[in-house]
Amino acid sequence: MTNAIEVTGLRKAYGSVQAVKGIDFYVERGKLFAFLGPNGAGKSTTIDILCTFLRPDAGTVRIGAYRLGEEDRQIRGMIGAVFQDGLLDPLLTVEENLRLRGGFYDLRGRALTQAVEDIMKQVGVSDLRRRPYGKLSGGQRRRCDIARALVHAPEILFLDEPTTGLDPQTRKSVWQTLHGIQREKGMTVFLTTHYMEEAAAADYVLVMDHGEIAAKGTPSQLKDAYARDKLILVCHDTARTAARLREKGLACTETADTLELPLASTLDALPIIQDLREEIRDFEVIRGTMDDAFLAIAGEAIRE
Amino acid sequence: MMGFALRNLKVFFRDKAAVFFSLLSTFIIIGLYALFLGDVWTSNYEGVPGIRYLMDSWIIAGLLTATSVTATMGAFGIMVEDRGKKVVKDFVVSPLQRRSMVGGYVLSAVTVGVVMSVVTVVLGEVYIVINGGDWLGASELCQVLGLILLSTLTNSAMVFFVVTFFSSTNAFATASTIIGTVIGFLTGIYLPIGSLPETVQWVVKLFPPSHAAALFRQVMMAEPMAEAFATAPAQTADAFREMMGVQLVFGSTEMPAWGSLLVLLATALLFYGLSVVVLSRKAR
């Protein structure tokens, strides 16, 4: 089984700024691949290159069976992309937009009508077909963008921050639709996002920072390697308990009326709690999350 | 390409403001003429029979030239906007060929130019007839339609070339306002070429759309001219022709109609060629 995407030695610079500094990775067919990184890490540049929009300075990229830069037309026929901003025509209706874009993929006549009907139904925008795209709500618009990206049944779908700016309910329902379609068609999904719970649902995660690959693995591998589990205690007398813990050689930090202890695994919390039973009012054991892992990999400094 | 051109047309005609502003210079000219320019010129030639008909035909001919410039410019605004809003990204990631895309933009701009010009000619004729003139004859009408096609082709080529340099909607809007205003002077519509200083006259004569204006005038003013100058000496008619830019004169030689046609054709080829060069250098 060949990979859906294979990237070797990919480089791209804007003037003297190295946006992508020679990265290698591959994406397995049919998987949900999450591509993370803080703003300015080189994510968008990479996705633009993979979508044939930007030309790389060096490196080779294979999309399916085709070589990027030589067989771009074939590549364009088998990929679909949802960009951060919706790029459909606001004055045209949903159906007109989809029919026009479907035409780009050599869909004609009945095949085009069928493809547009099918995808509108799958994505749940059939009722909106006669409404101008510009008059729709954010969530409805996003669904239409997805319909546009899938109108030609691509093998690989690129999603560039697809749910940014959507409310939590809409985000959830958009993902339900996406997961459903992906499972049904065995489509490969290449996702960039800032929502770690979305990345946690991926099959494989790659974190990029400063134009390089900072970490990669499955979500649980990354969590194991980078995220710490922790125990939070609410005590009757915080200072006394803290002293007792230090006596035992356990590091802890005091915050307000709680104590926080890093744990190697959640099970390690049990003997501690047992031991301090009399002194605590309440406790909480927290599994390391993708958020923690991401912050540990990319650092806490804010970038814009 | 046809599908893409159709998209551009839909996007353009649904944007009421875009349509209005693409006709802005047309409205300005009509306004100026209806308010006072028309009266100024007709009173200059008092006593000439059918002067109103003659001057109305003159202004409508000029109007046609300006309309095809500004209308194509409005239509090309879609291309600038697509670039500014990164909508092109959505087209580039599809197998749609680059040349079909560019062809689609050009085709839609030419179509918009022709449609707007035809609307102008129809409304213009109605205006002329209401003012006591005659309808254009069938063969003249065919000639006018042919000229509309050719002049739109030429003007769209020039506008296209200018448009290739813009990628921001704001800059383009400013540029099109300026061009829309200046076009009236450069083709001798606000003021007849004969009333301009010598050097400016040369600029007008060398500006390709002026040749389109001259050809429109020659066709549309043939009948009212014959009527107006039936009893006048030939020199009077010739002087009027030169004064009003019906006949462009270089030194002492008159520019023949085929010469003007050639100028238009050559300009179209030149500017489409240049645009292709600019665009292929940009594409990387």
XYZ file of C-alpha atoms in Angstrom:
588
model
C 0.000 0.000 0.000
C 1.521 3.299 -1.105
C 1.367 6.419 0.956
C -1.010 9.226 0.071
C 1.649 11.895 0.512
C 5.419 11.591 0.657
C 7.595 14.609 1.303
C 11.406 14.627 1.281
C 13.753 17.531 1.907
C 11.088 20.170 1.368
C 12.419 23.722 1.524
C 10.875 27.122 0.924
C 12.232 30.576 1.686
C 10.696 34.024 1.288
C 13.678 36.226 0.653
C 15.991 35.613 3.594
C 13.255 34.100 5.779
C 13.389 30.317 5.795
C 9.757 29.284 6.138
C 10.314 25.550 5.655
C 13.783 24.179 6.340
C 13.979 20.804 4.690
C 11.295 18.582 6.186
C 10.507 14.905 5.540
C 7.285 13.104 6.340
C 4.661 10.868 4.851
C 0.934 10.462 5.239
C -0.634 7.031 5.102
C -3.585 6.486 2.836
C -7.015 6.730 4.421
C -5.733 8.263 7.644
C -6.549 11.503 9.408
C -3.257 13.346 9.622
C -3.014 16.383 11.890
C -0.418 18.995 11.076
C 0.122 21.331 14.008
C 2.318 24.254 14.877
C 2.147 27.764 16.278
C 1.434 30.681 13.954
C 4.310 31.268 11.582
C 5.719 27.756 11.979
C 5.534 27.061 8.243
C 2.258 25.131 8.212
C 0.456 27.268 5.679
C 3.498 27.377 3.421
C 3.684 23.583 3.470
C -0.009 23.170 2.783
C 0.177 25.724 -0.060
C 3.016 23.737 -1.606
C 1.184 20.419 -1.269
C -1.890 21.977 -2.910
C 0.265 23.022 -5.922
C -0.298 26.683 -5.107
C 3.319 27.504 -4.224
C 6.444 26.093 -5.785
C 9.047 24.720 -3.347
C 12.707 25.758 -3.542
C 13.944 22.219 -3.041
C 12.728 18.748 -2.172
C 10.448 16.211 -3.747
C 6.783 15.662 -3.061
C 4.645 12.779 -4.198
C 0.900 13.022 -3.988
C -0.590 9.595 -4.667
C 1.231 8.285 -7.711
C 2.159 11.723 -9.018
C 5.187 13.939 -8.668
C 4.545 17.506 -7.621
C 5.882 20.014 -10.145
C 5.639 17.583 -13.044
C 2.147 16.183 -12.869
C 0.344 19.042 -11.148
C -2.776 18.706 -13.248
C -3.279 15.095 -12.189
C -2.611 16.059 -8.586
C -5.142 18.873 -8.748
C -7.720 16.407 -9.984
C -7.349 14.176 -6.936
C -7.094 16.697 -4.113
C -9.671 18.938 -2.510
C -8.960 21.839 -0.179
C -10.866 23.824 2.406
C -9.034 27.057 3.130
C -9.178 29.220 6.221
C -11.404 31.755 4.487
C -14.312 30.619 2.390
C -13.473 31.311 -1.229
C -16.822 30.771 -2.908
C -18.546 33.657 -4.684
C -20.794 35.481 -2.217
C -23.224 36.687 -4.867
C -23.804 33.276 -6.410
C -26.101 30.673 -4.902
C -24.705 27.560 -3.259
C -25.764 25.410 -6.189
C -24.269 27.796 -8.770
C -21.002 27.864 -6.867
C -20.829 24.081 -6.693
C -21.802 23.608 -10.333
C -19.176 26.089 -11.471
C -16.414 24.521 -9.393
C -17.499 21.027 -10.370
C -17.036 22.110 -13.980
C -13.355 22.721 -13.287
C -12.973 18.957 -12.820
C -14.394 18.115 -16.234
C -17.741 17.172 -14.741
C -20.433 17.909 -17.314
C -24.180 17.549 -17.747
C -25.799 14.780 -15.747
C -22.584 13.699 -14.053
C -22.170 17.249 -12.748
C -25.783 17.504 -11.584
C -25.472 14.142 -9.848
C -22.179 15.025 -8.158
C -23.550 18.345 -6.902
C -26.787 16.740 -5.658
C -24.898 13.976 -3.859
C -22.430 16.200 -2.122
C -25.056 18.756 -1.055
C -26.999 15.923 0.537
C -23.953 14.411 2.240
C -22.777 17.687 3.681
C -26.296 18.764 4.547
C -26.684 21.912 2.475
C -29.439 20.770 0.086
C -31.897 23.177 1.711
C -29.564 26.101 1.122
C -29.046 25.511 -2.583
C -30.880 28.624 -3.766
C -29.416 30.957 -1.159
C -26.477 33.190 -2.060
C -23.311 31.971 -0.341
C -22.621 35.434 1.079
C -25.915 35.435 3.019
C -25.204 32.207 4.930
C -24.045 31.856 8.527
C -20.454 30.864 9.331
C -21.307 27.219 9.899
C -23.469 26.944 6.787
C -20.729 28.564 4.757
C -18.161 26.118 6.090
C -20.368 23.223 5.052
C -20.555 24.681 1.561
C -16.760 25.061 1.455
C -16.482 21.397 2.366
C -19.023 20.470 -0.295
C -16.978 22.423 -2.832
C -13.772 20.622 -1.814
C -15.472 17.233 -2.124
C -17.563 17.798 -5.244
C -15.163 15.777 -7.415
C -14.710 12.987 -4.805
C -11.017 13.658 -4.157
C -8.694 11.048 -2.666
C -7.005 13.548 -0.387
C -8.710 16.366 1.456
C -6.712 19.289 2.835
C -8.360 21.144 5.689
C -6.612 24.361 6.704
C -8.055 25.333 10.088
C -11.528 24.300 8.977
C -13.366 25.088 12.204
C -11.718 28.328 13.284
C -14.373 30.835 14.289
C -17.219 28.332 14.568
C -19.232 27.815 17.745
C -18.681 24.505 19.589
C -21.934 22.885 18.434
C -21.270 23.745 14.804
C -17.712 22.538 15.122
C -18.906 19.227 16.447
C -21.480 18.733 13.732
C -19.030 19.725 10.985
C -16.629 17.103 12.324
C -19.329 14.460 12.484
C -19.986 15.061 8.804
C -16.284 15.000 7.946
C -15.584 11.818 9.899
C -18.591 10.140 8.306
C -17.511 10.986 4.773
C -13.922 10.020 5.472
C -14.883 6.605 6.811
C -17.260 5.943 3.959
C -14.861 6.929 1.170
C -11.561 5.902 2.781
C -10.338 9.401 2.072
C -7.026 10.720 3.389
C -7.437 13.897 5.416
C -4.631 16.372 5.969
C -5.658 18.756 8.732
C -4.151 21.855 10.278
C -5.834 23.152 13.380
C -5.384 25.069 16.598
C -7.920 22.940 18.470
C -6.044 20.182 20.232
C -9.126 18.077 20.818
C -9.416 17.853 17.024
C -5.784 16.804 16.759
C -6.327 14.227 19.490
C -8.829 12.458 17.239
C -6.240 12.128 14.446
C -4.444 8.906 13.521
C -1.100 10.630 13.395
C 0.139 14.029 14.503
C 3.068 16.073 13.275
C 4.096 19.264 15.061
C 6.045 21.836 13.130
C 7.952 24.741 14.616
C 10.435 27.226 13.127
C 10.152 25.525 9.743
C 11.227 22.157 11.126
C 9.491 19.087 12.446
C 9.442 19.421 16.232
C 7.673 16.162 17.058
C 5.609 13.428 15.474
C 3.678 10.367 16.531
C 0.216 9.137 17.351
C -1.714 11.329 19.806
C -1.081 8.894 22.668
C 2.627 8.648 21.851
C 2.890 12.418 21.939
C 0.914 12.636 25.148
C 3.110 9.990 26.747
C 6.285 11.674 25.638
C 5.418 15.287 26.265
C 2.370 15.643 28.465
C 2.541 15.000 32.208
C -0.277 13.617 34.275
C -0.862 15.535 37.461
C -2.565 15.347 40.810
C -4.271 18.321 42.383
C -5.007 18.314 46.108
C -7.259 20.620 48.086
C -5.985 20.466 51.683
C -7.165 21.549 55.143
C -3.754 23.069 55.751
C -1.872 23.577 52.518
C 1.472 24.490 54.086
C 1.548 21.473 56.393
C 0.689 19.014 53.632
C 3.258 20.576 51.334
C 5.891 20.099 54.016
C 4.920 16.452 54.476
C 5.143 15.815 50.766
C 8.586 17.381 50.566
C 9.741 15.186 53.425
C 8.826 12.197 51.306
C 10.816 13.655 48.426
C 7.763 14.551 46.279
C 7.965 17.829 44.371
C 4.872 19.965 44.477
C 3.799 23.505 43.699
C 1.419 25.591 45.782
C -1.246 27.585 43.995
C -3.829 29.391 46.117
C -5.310 26.683 48.345
C -4.297 23.763 46.134
C -1.198 21.658 45.661
C -0.132 20.351 42.289
C 2.046 17.245 41.888
C 3.442 15.968 38.598
C 2.863 12.258 38.105
C 4.607 9.698 35.944
C 1.282 7.927 35.574
C -2.202 8.482 36.974
C -1.943 5.312 39.063
C 0.840 6.875 41.113
C -1.799 9.121 42.639
C -3.391 6.270 44.595
C -0.746 5.738 47.348
C -0.351 9.485 47.805
C -4.064 10.009 48.288
C -4.261 7.027 50.606
C -1.431 8.415 52.662
C -2.849 11.924 52.952
C -6.445 10.820 53.392
C -6.897 12.768 56.624
C -5.394 15.997 55.361
C -7.250 16.549 52.099
C -10.733 17.752 51.421
C -10.773 17.047 47.720
C -8.532 15.833 44.911
C -8.359 15.655 41.152
C -6.240 13.459 38.878
C -5.659 14.910 35.418
C -4.457 12.955 32.420
C -2.001 14.812 30.195
C -3.797 16.291 27.179
C -2.772 17.166 23.655
C -2.812 20.779 24.800
C -0.075 20.029 27.343
C 1.898 18.052 24.784
C 1.616 20.839 22.249
C 2.708 23.479 24.739
C 5.632 21.313 25.837
C 6.756 20.885 22.221
C 6.221 24.383 20.896
C 6.912 26.276 24.131
C 4.648 28.685 25.907
C 5.892 31.878 24.310
C 3.188 33.654 22.366
C 3.746 34.062 18.646
C 1.694 36.062 16.229
C -13.317 28.564 -20.157
C -16.952 29.231 -21.072
C -18.096 28.123 -17.635
C -15.573 30.374 -16.011
C -16.526 33.323 -18.222
C -20.161 32.716 -17.308
C -19.227 32.823 -13.637
C -17.529 36.186 -14.115
C -20.576 37.553 -15.916
C -22.899 36.395 -13.137
C -20.645 37.819 -10.458
C -20.438 41.120 -12.331
C -24.098 41.611 -13.180
C -25.278 40.640 -9.680
C -23.097 43.304 -8.170
C -25.309 46.327 -8.772
C -22.674 48.745 -7.535
C -20.060 47.328 -9.910
C -22.424 47.719 -12.848
C -23.284 51.255 -11.826
C -19.694 52.345 -11.391
C -18.601 50.772 -14.639
C -21.053 53.132 -16.312
C -20.030 56.121 -14.234
C -18.233 57.971 -17.002
C -21.191 57.331 -19.280
C -23.480 58.990 -16.762
C -21.056 61.878 -16.335
C -20.961 62.508 -20.071
C -24.735 62.281 -20.402
C -25.123 64.612 -17.423
C -22.702 67.196 -18.785
C -24.209 67.053 -22.238
C -27.828 67.185 -21.124
C -27.152 70.032 -18.696
C -25.134 72.413 -20.816
C -22.592 71.066 -23.314
C -25.316 70.126 -25.785
C -26.759 73.628 -25.756
C -23.326 75.207 -26.055
C -22.501 73.292 -29.208
C -25.885 73.627 -30.859
C -25.932 77.367 -30.255
C -22.480 77.613 -31.885
C -23.914 76.282 -35.108
C -27.216 78.091 -35.070
C -28.998 78.094 -38.352
C -27.569 74.783 -39.473
C -30.503 72.494 -40.281
C -30.885 69.480 -37.967
C -28.020 70.575 -35.713
C -29.587 68.928 -32.675
C -29.773 65.574 -34.487
C -26.157 66.031 -35.585
C -24.835 66.854 -32.133
C -26.868 64.108 -30.475
C -25.353 61.597 -32.869
C -21.931 63.009 -32.122
C -22.270 62.592 -28.385
C -23.734 59.081 -28.619
C -20.796 58.041 -30.833
C -18.378 59.359 -28.234
C -20.359 57.720 -25.477
C -19.972 54.332 -27.129
C -16.205 54.655 -27.036
C -16.085 55.593 -23.370
C -18.614 52.943 -22.368
C -16.649 50.075 -23.828
C -13.543 51.243 -21.947
C -15.181 51.676 -18.548
C -17.442 48.639 -18.820
C -14.540 46.310 -19.595
C -12.627 47.911 -16.761
C -15.496 47.139 -14.392
C -15.574 43.541 -15.568
C -11.823 43.147 -15.116
C -12.375 44.394 -11.564
C -13.504 40.830 -10.793
C -10.056 39.569 -11.739
C -8.392 42.087 -9.433
C -10.789 41.215 -6.636
C -10.219 37.481 -7.073
C -6.524 38.127 -6.754
C -6.885 40.469 -3.773
C -9.171 38.121 -1.860
C -7.064 35.087 -2.780
C -10.050 33.515 -4.504
C -7.632 32.518 -7.278
C -6.278 29.958 -4.830
C -9.503 28.055 -5.163
C -9.094 28.021 -8.957
C -5.399 27.200 -8.977
C -5.840 24.072 -6.840
C -8.302 22.727 -9.417
C -7.273 21.295 -12.793
C -8.692 24.389 -14.503
C -5.942 25.497 -16.881
C -4.383 28.857 -16.392
C -5.084 29.895 -19.952
C -8.771 28.978 -19.620
C -8.859 31.149 -16.538
C -7.290 34.166 -18.249
C -9.385 33.486 -21.346
C -12.476 33.424 -19.143
C -11.683 36.814 -17.656
C -11.048 38.348 -21.100
C -14.121 36.766 -22.642
C -16.369 38.031 -19.866
C -14.863 41.529 -20.055
C -15.418 41.693 -23.824
C -18.966 40.431 -23.339
C -19.695 43.036 -20.674
C -18.219 45.742 -22.941
C -20.337 44.673 -25.903
C -23.535 44.295 -23.870
C -23.129 47.694 -22.235
C -22.321 49.310 -25.589
C -25.381 47.777 -27.199
C -27.525 49.054 -24.338
C -25.946 52.483 -24.812
C -26.593 52.502 -28.543
C -30.239 51.500 -28.056
C -30.867 54.134 -25.377
C -28.885 56.660 -27.435
C -31.010 56.043 -30.497
C -34.173 56.455 -28.449
C -32.784 59.755 -27.150
C -31.916 60.939 -30.664
C -35.369 60.086 -32.003
C -37.116 61.778 -29.069
C -35.091 64.887 -29.856
C -36.385 64.846 -33.428
C -33.681 62.784 -35.146
C -33.980 59.606 -37.198
C -33.308 55.976 -36.390
C -30.031 54.545 -37.624
C -30.402 52.693 -40.943
C -30.047 48.917 -41.017
C -26.640 48.877 -42.706
C -25.314 51.632 -40.399
C -26.583 49.688 -37.409
C -24.670 46.613 -38.574
C -21.547 48.730 -39.024
C -21.974 50.171 -35.532
C -22.319 46.677 -34.070
C -19.165 45.564 -35.879
C -17.347 48.625 -34.591
C -18.581 47.945 -31.049
C -17.030 44.503 -31.253
C -13.720 45.776 -32.599
C -13.409 48.750 -30.268
C -14.319 46.608 -27.256
C -11.627 44.155 -28.287
C -9.074 46.949 -28.500
C -10.151 48.686 -25.322
C -10.303 45.460 -23.350
C -6.755 44.681 -24.485
C -5.497 48.019 -23.183
C -7.479 47.743 -19.963
C -6.331 44.150 -19.466
C -2.729 45.260 -19.750
C -3.279 47.924 -17.082
C -5.148 45.448 -14.865
C -2.277 42.931 -14.843
C -0.348 45.383 -12.665
C -2.995 45.635 -9.934
C -3.581 43.197 -7.151
C -5.390 45.434 -4.675
C -8.999 46.386 -5.131
C -8.509 49.845 -3.651
C -5.703 50.815 -5.985
C -7.657 49.496 -8.924
C -10.813 51.391 -7.945
C -8.830 54.625 -7.828
C -7.169 53.884 -11.137
C -10.465 53.124 -12.826
C -12.034 56.325 -11.537
C -9.134 58.303 -12.976
C -9.160 56.446 -16.276
C -12.936 56.772 -16.505
C -12.633 60.537 -16.143
C -9.631 61.052 -18.376
C -11.028 58.891 -21.156
C -13.590 61.598 -21.944
C -10.799 64.098 -22.617
C -8.468 61.703 -24.406
C -11.041 60.742 -26.980
C -12.357 64.275 -27.428
C -15.787 63.710 -25.935
C -16.069 66.401 -23.268
C -14.505 68.872 -25.643
C -14.187 68.459 -29.409
C -10.639 67.833 -30.533
C -10.586 71.094 -32.568
C -10.968 73.190 -29.429
C -7.914 71.643 -27.776
C -4.331 72.972 -28.025
C -2.120 71.520 -30.744
C -0.069 69.207 -28.486
C -3.130 67.786 -26.758
C -4.640 67.184 -30.193
C -1.672 64.979 -30.981
C -2.177 62.992 -27.814
C -5.807 62.474 -28.726
C -4.940 61.411 -32.264
C -2.344 58.918 -31.056
C -4.672 57.437 -28.439
C -6.171 54.326 -30.077
C -9.724 54.670 -28.701
C -9.947 58.044 -30.502
C -9.863 56.074 -33.730
C -12.813 54.045 -32.544
C -14.593 57.301 -31.683
C -13.855 58.704 -35.147
C -15.196 55.569 -36.829
C -18.366 55.599 -34.706
C -18.887 59.243 -35.627
C -18.312 58.623 -39.321
C -21.026 55.977 -39.375
C -23.531 57.532 -36.997
C -23.196 61.103 -38.254
C -23.260 60.345 -41.979
C -26.966 61.029 -42.365
C -27.304 64.076 -40.122
C -24.153 65.532 -41.746
C -25.571 65.139 -45.221
C -28.733 66.835 -44.030
C -26.960 69.646 -42.207
C -24.411 70.531 -44.844
C -26.507 69.841 -47.951
C -26.368 73.443 -49.072
C -23.100 74.492 -47.434
C -19.737 74.576 -49.256
C -17.548 71.469 -48.984
C -14.921 73.320 -46.894
C -17.420 74.060 -44.157
C -18.289 70.399 -43.880
C -14.603 69.382 -43.874
C -13.746 71.951 -41.231
C -16.608 70.696 -39.063
C -15.435 67.114 -39.500
C -11.925 67.954 -38.364
C -13.140 70.179 -35.540
C -15.401 67.513 -34.071
C -13.014 64.611 -34.536
C -15.145 62.870 -37.129
C -12.113 62.892 -39.349
C -8.694 62.612 -37.747
C -6.127 64.622 -39.714
C -2.401 64.040 -39.415
C -0.541 67.064 -40.785
C -2.487 67.560 -43.981
C -3.423 63.941 -44.692
C -6.753 62.571 -43.625
C -6.723 59.249 -41.779
C -8.751 56.845 -43.938
C -11.304 54.593 -42.238
C -9.273 51.452 -42.987
C -6.268 53.114 -41.357
C -8.209 53.620 -38.142
C -9.458 50.041 -38.283
C -5.874 48.911 -38.660
C -4.795 51.009 -35.684
C -7.495 49.371 -33.537
C -6.600 45.880 -34.656
C -2.871 46.424 -34.140
C -3.473 47.896 -30.683
C -5.568 44.905 -29.679
C -2.851 42.491 -30.775
C -0.056 44.514 -29.189
C -1.683 44.823 -25.781
C -2.956 41.265 -25.578
C 0.568 40.174 -26.490
C 2.108 42.369 -23.806
C -0.378 41.156 -21.188
C 0.465 37.546 -21.934
C 4.160 38.368 -21.498
C 3.537 40.126 -18.169
C 1.285 37.350 -16.866
C 3.635 34.535 -17.803
C 6.518 36.340 -16.113
C 4.420 36.721 -12.983
C 3.290 33.105 -12.905
C 5.789 31.054 -11.015
